[in-house]
Coordinates of C-alpha atoms in Angstrom, one line a residue:
M1 CA 25.5 -14.0 -15.5
A2 CA 25.0 -17.6 -14.1
V3 CA 26.5 -18.0 -10.7
A4 CA 27.6 -21.7 -10.3
S5 CA 25.6 -22.9 -7.3
T6 CA 28.0 -25.6 -6.4
S7 CA 31.2 -23.4 -6.2
L8 CA 29.3 -20.7 -4.5
A9 CA 27.7 -23.0 -1.9
S10 CA 31.1 -24.5 -1.1
Q11 CA 32.6 -21.1 -0.5
L12 CA 29.8 -20.2 1.6
S13 CA 29.9 -23.5 3.6
A14 CA 33.5 -22.8 4.2
Q15 CA 33.3 -19.1 5.2
F16 CA 29.9 -18.3 6.4
S17 CA 28.4 -21.3 8.0
G18 CA 27.9 -19.2 11.2
L19 CA 25.1 -17.4 9.4
R20 CA 23.0 -20.7 9.6
R21 CA 23.6 -21.9 13.2
S22 CA 20.2 -20.6 14.3
C23 CA 18.5 -21.1 11.0
P24 CA 17.4 -24.8 10.5
K25 CA 16.2 -24.4 7.0
L26 CA 19.4 -22.7 5.9
D27 CA 21.9 -24.8 7.7
H28 CA 25.2 -26.1 6.5
S29 CA 23.9 -29.4 5.1
H30 CA 21.0 -27.6 3.1
S31 CA 23.1 -24.8 1.5
H32 CA 23.5 -26.6 -1.8
S33 CA 19.8 -27.3 -2.0
L34 CA 18.9 -23.7 -1.0
F35 CA 21.0 -22.4 -4.1
Q36 CA 19.6 -25.1 -6.5
Q37 CA 16.2 -24.0 -5.4
V38 CA 16.9 -20.2 -5.8
H39 CA 18.4 -20.9 -9.3
S40 CA 15.5 -23.1 -10.5
H41 CA 12.8 -20.8 -9.3
I42 CA 14.1 -17.3 -9.5
R43 CA 16.8 -17.1 -12.2
L44 CA 15.7 -15.5 -15.4
S45 CA 16.2 -17.4 -18.8
S46 CA 19.1 -16.1 -21.0
S47 CA 16.5 -15.0 -23.6
R48 CA 14.7 -12.9 -21.0
K49 CA 18.0 -11.2 -19.8
G50 CA 18.8 -10.3 -23.4
S51 CA 15.7 -8.0 -23.6
R52 CA 17.1 -5.9 -20.7
G53 CA 19.8 -3.3 -20.6
V54 CA 21.3 -4.9 -17.5
V55 CA 21.8 -8.6 -18.2
S56 CA 23.2 -10.0 -14.9
M57 CA 20.4 -9.2 -12.4
A58 CA 18.2 -11.6 -10.7
G59 CA 15.7 -8.9 -10.2
T60 CA 13.9 -7.8 -13.4
G61 CA 14.0 -4.0 -12.7
K62 CA 16.6 -1.4 -13.6
F63 CA 19.7 -1.1 -11.5
F64 CA 19.0 1.1 -8.7
V65 CA 21.4 3.5 -6.8
G66 CA 20.3 5.8 -3.8
G67 CA 22.3 8.3 -2.0
N68 CA 21.4 8.8 1.6
W69 CA 23.0 12.0 2.7
K70 CA 21.8 11.5 6.3
C71 CA 22.3 14.6 8.6
N72 CA 25.0 16.1 6.4
G73 CA 25.4 19.4 4.5
T74 CA 25.0 22.9 4.5
K75 CA 23.3 25.2 1.8
E76 CA 26.9 25.9 0.4
S77 CA 28.1 22.3 0.4
I78 CA 24.9 20.9 -1.1
T79 CA 25.1 23.6 -3.9
K80 CA 28.6 22.2 -4.8
L81 CA 27.3 18.5 -4.5
V82 CA 24.3 19.2 -6.8
S83 CA 26.5 21.1 -9.3
D84 CA 28.9 18.0 -9.4
L85 CA 25.9 15.7 -9.9
N86 CA 24.5 17.8 -12.7
S87 CA 27.9 17.7 -14.5
A88 CA 28.3 14.0 -14.1
K89 CA 27.9 11.5 -16.9
L90 CA 25.6 8.9 -15.7
E91 CA 24.6 5.5 -17.3
A92 CA 21.1 5.7 -18.7
D93 CA 19.8 2.4 -17.6
V94 CA 20.0 3.2 -13.7
D95 CA 17.3 4.4 -11.5
V96 CA 19.3 7.3 -9.3
V97 CA 17.6 8.6 -6.2
V98 CA 19.1 11.0 -3.6
A99 CA 17.8 11.6 -0.1
P100 CA 18.9 15.1 1.2
P101 CA 18.2 16.4 4.8
F102 CA 14.5 17.5 4.9
I103 CA 15.2 21.2 5.2
Y104 CA 17.4 21.0 1.8
I105 CA 14.9 19.0 -0.2
D106 CA 13.3 22.0 -1.9
Q107 CA 16.7 23.5 -2.8
V108 CA 17.9 20.2 -4.3
K109 CA 14.6 19.5 -6.2
N110 CA 14.8 23.1 -7.7
T111 CA 18.4 22.8 -8.8
L112 CA 19.1 19.1 -9.5
N113 CA 18.8 17.4 -12.8
A114 CA 15.3 16.0 -13.3
R115 CA 17.3 12.6 -14.2
I116 CA 17.8 12.1 -10.5
E117 CA 14.8 11.7 -8.3
I118 CA 14.4 12.8 -4.6
S119 CA 13.6 10.7 -1.6
G120 CA 12.8 11.5 2.0
Q121 CA 14.9 9.9 4.7
N122 CA 11.8 9.1 6.8
S123 CA 8.0 9.6 7.1
W124 CA 5.5 9.6 9.6
V125 CA 3.1 6.5 10.1
G126 CA -0.1 8.3 9.1
K127 CA -1.5 11.6 8.0
G128 CA 0.2 14.6 9.4
G129 CA -0.9 16.6 12.3
A130 CA 0.2 17.2 15.9
F131 CA 3.4 15.2 15.6
T132 CA 6.3 17.4 16.5
G133 CA 9.4 17.0 14.5
E134 CA 7.8 14.4 12.1
I135 CA 7.5 14.7 8.3
S136 CA 4.3 13.4 6.6
V137 CA 4.1 11.6 3.5
E138 CA 1.8 14.2 2.2
Q139 CA 4.5 16.8 2.7
L140 CA 7.0 14.7 0.9
N141 CA 4.6 14.3 -2.0
D142 CA 3.9 18.1 -2.0
I143 CA 7.5 19.1 -2.4
G144 CA 8.2 16.5 -5.2
C145 CA 9.6 13.5 -3.6
K146 CA 9.1 10.1 -5.3
W147 CA 10.6 7.8 -2.6
V148 CA 11.1 7.5 1.1
I149 CA 13.8 5.4 3.1
L150 CA 12.1 3.4 5.8
G151 CA 13.5 0.9 8.3
H152 CA 17.1 2.2 8.3
S153 CA 19.3 0.8 11.2
E154 CA 19.8 4.3 12.7
R155 CA 16.0 4.6 12.9
R156 CA 15.8 1.2 14.3
H157 CA 18.6 1.1 16.8
I158 CA 19.1 4.8 17.7
I159 CA 15.6 6.1 17.5
G160 CA 14.0 2.9 18.7
E161 CA 11.6 2.1 15.8
D162 CA 10.3 -1.5 15.8
D163 CA 9.6 -3.8 12.9
Q164 CA 5.7 -3.5 13.2
F165 CA 5.9 0.4 13.3
I166 CA 8.2 0.5 10.2
G167 CA 5.9 -1.8 8.4
K168 CA 2.9 0.4 9.0
K169 CA 4.9 3.4 7.8
A170 CA 5.8 1.6 4.6
A171 CA 2.2 0.7 4.0
Y172 CA 1.0 4.2 4.4
A173 CA 3.7 5.8 2.3
L174 CA 2.9 3.2 -0.5
S175 CA -0.9 4.0 -0.1
Q176 CA 0.0 7.7 -0.8
G177 CA 2.0 6.9 -4.0
L178 CA 5.5 7.2 -2.5
G179 CA 8.0 4.5 -3.3
V180 CA 9.7 2.7 -0.4
I181 CA 13.3 1.9 0.0
A182 CA 12.9 -0.8 2.8
C183 CA 15.9 -1.4 4.8
V184 CA 16.9 -4.6 6.6
G185 CA 20.1 -5.8 8.2
E186 CA 21.8 -7.5 11.2
K187 CA 24.1 -6.1 13.9
L188 CA 27.6 -7.6 14.3
E189 CA 26.6 -9.7 17.3
E190 CA 23.6 -11.1 15.5
R191 CA 25.9 -12.2 12.6
E192 CA 28.5 -13.6 14.8
S193 CA 25.9 -15.7 16.6
G194 CA 24.4 -17.0 13.3
K195 CA 21.3 -15.1 13.5
T196 CA 21.7 -13.1 10.1
F197 CA 18.9 -14.8 8.4
D198 CA 16.6 -14.8 11.2
V199 CA 16.9 -11.0 11.8
C200 CA 16.6 -10.2 8.1
F201 CA 13.6 -12.5 7.6
Q202 CA 11.9 -11.1 10.6
Q203 CA 12.3 -7.5 9.4
L204 CA 11.4 -8.5 5.9
K205 CA 8.2 -10.1 7.3
A206 CA 7.0 -7.1 9.0
F207 CA 7.0 -5.3 5.6
A208 CA 5.3 -8.2 3.9
D209 CA 2.6 -8.3 6.6
A210 CA 1.8 -4.7 6.0
V211 CA 2.4 -3.4 2.4
P212 CA -0.5 -3.7 0.1
S213 CA 1.8 -4.2 -2.9
W214 CA 5.5 -4.6 -3.6
E215 CA 5.4 -2.8 -6.9
N216 CA 7.1 0.4 -5.6
V217 CA 9.3 -1.3 -3.1
V218 CA 13.2 -1.6 -3.2
I219 CA 14.6 -3.7 -0.5
A220 CA 18.1 -2.5 0.8
Y221 CA 20.2 -5.0 2.7
E222 CA 22.5 -3.0 5.1
P223 CA 24.4 -5.0 7.6
V224 CA 24.6 -2.7 10.5
W225 CA 28.2 -3.6 11.2
A226 CA 29.2 -2.3 7.8
I227 CA 27.4 1.1 7.9
G228 CA 29.7 4.0 8.2
T229 CA 32.5 1.7 9.7
G230 CA 34.7 1.2 6.6
K231 CA 33.9 -2.3 6.8
V232 CA 32.2 -3.8 4.0
A233 CA 30.6 -7.3 3.3
T234 CA 32.5 -9.1 0.8
P235 CA 30.7 -9.8 -2.6
I236 CA 30.0 -13.4 -1.5
Q237 CA 28.7 -12.4 2.0
A238 CA 26.3 -9.8 0.4
Q239 CA 25.2 -12.1 -2.4
E240 CA 24.4 -15.0 0.0
V241 CA 22.0 -12.8 2.0
H242 CA 20.5 -11.3 -1.2
V243 CA 19.9 -14.8 -2.5
A244 CA 18.3 -15.7 0.9
L245 CA 16.1 -12.7 0.8
R246 CA 14.9 -13.4 -2.8
D247 CA 14.1 -17.0 -1.8
W248 CA 12.1 -15.8 1.2
L249 CA 10.1 -13.6 -1.1
R250 CA 9.5 -16.5 -3.4
K251 CA 8.4 -18.7 -0.6
N252 CA 6.3 -16.3 1.4
V253 CA 5.0 -13.7 -1.1
S254 CA 5.2 -15.0 -4.8
A255 CA 7.7 -16.0 -7.4
E256 CA 6.8 -12.8 -9.3
V257 CA 7.5 -10.5 -6.4
A258 CA 10.8 -12.3 -5.8
S259 CA 11.8 -11.8 -9.5
K260 CA 10.5 -8.2 -9.8
T261 CA 11.8 -6.7 -6.5
R262 CA 15.1 -5.1 -6.5
I263 CA 17.4 -6.0 -3.6
I264 CA 20.2 -3.4 -3.3
Y265 CA 23.3 -3.5 -0.9
G266 CA 24.2 -0.7 1.5
G267 CA 27.2 -0.6 4.0
S268 CA 30.4 1.3 3.2
V269 CA 29.8 1.1 -0.4
N270 CA 32.3 3.3 -2.5
G271 CA 33.9 4.0 -5.8
G272 CA 36.5 1.5 -5.1
N273 CA 34.3 -1.6 -4.2
S274 CA 31.0 -1.0 -6.1
A275 CA 32.3 -2.6 -9.4
E276 CA 33.1 -5.9 -7.7
L277 CA 29.9 -5.9 -5.5
S278 CA 27.7 -5.2 -8.7
K279 CA 29.1 -8.2 -10.4
Q280 CA 26.9 -10.4 -8.1
E281 CA 23.7 -11.6 -9.8
D282 CA 21.4 -10.8 -6.8
I283 CA 22.9 -7.3 -6.1
D284 CA 20.5 -4.9 -8.0
G285 CA 22.1 -1.7 -7.0
F286 CA 23.3 0.2 -4.0
L287 CA 22.1 2.5 -1.1
V288 CA 25.1 4.7 -0.5
G289 CA 25.9 6.7 2.6
G290 CA 29.2 8.7 3.0
A291 CA 30.4 8.3 -0.7
S292 CA 27.1 9.9 -1.9
L293 CA 28.2 13.2 -0.5
K294 CA 31.0 13.3 -3.3
G295 CA 29.5 13.9 -6.6
P296 CA 32.2 12.3 -8.7
E297 CA 32.5 9.1 -6.5
F298 CA 28.7 8.8 -6.3
A299 CA 28.7 8.9 -10.2
T300 CA 31.2 6.1 -10.3
I301 CA 29.1 3.9 -8.1
V302 CA 26.1 4.7 -10.4
N303 CA 28.2 3.8 -13.4
S304 CA 29.3 0.4 -11.9
V305 CA 26.3 -1.0 -13.6
T306 CA 28.8 -1.4 -16.6
S307 CA 30.6 -4.1 -14.5
K308 CA 27.4 -5.9 -14.1
K309 CA 26.9 -5.9 -17.9
V310 CA 30.3 -7.2 -18.5
A311 CA 29.9 -9.9 -15.9
A312 CA 27.1 -11.6 -17.9

């Protein structure tokens, strides 16, 4: 799918110029040039897209949908959720991951269809030891996890983890073979004061400064004001930030990393809005919260990849 940069830039200029007030490189007067640059440097050719199952993604990886169960569930409710997921028909060309609470990972791993991979919701910054209440990367590996979520806003703003600490955690997880779902996103007051890009770029830079490779990293853009609030970024709002994040990777890491890294959206994603969001070219999947606790609805979100195919 080719997004027309002129029409998108005009819509963004009209509705979201506030994102740029504190970002000189991304201000109103440069919005058209930003999208021209992104399209010229990042977009895949139509022939390259044709070789992939999903044909309207700016990133070259498979569509990716993660379910973050957070601090929810009991043995009984998780047994039901796993049963629902096992019976769901999921599109084949999607990487699907769920992140149960730590104490239920073994239960889920032993009963969930191997088609769905398991993630930790957090991990310690180094090798395990005398760190009460923490979970080590080695333990996640031992129990069969393939991924870990790091930098989630609830870890940043409730627990108090800072950018550099999160970057170190990501580097250690990657060094031990875990994939990292690296979360970035702005609070409401930061968006309203025009600091969306500043905040997201600063968080992304902390990952870039620390990680040895981007091969097993998925970026999750999760605007804090949309997480668990019922508010959701419009497709254009989400697309704008995804484009900017990909452009930052191109300029500060490499064009290859910008093209290959999947950038997924999180923030009140549900079965009713996932299809429209997935049509945006730079939205390569979702990190789902509350809706991931409902098996049939989570399956609907996974299968929204079909809307991305149609959009092409």
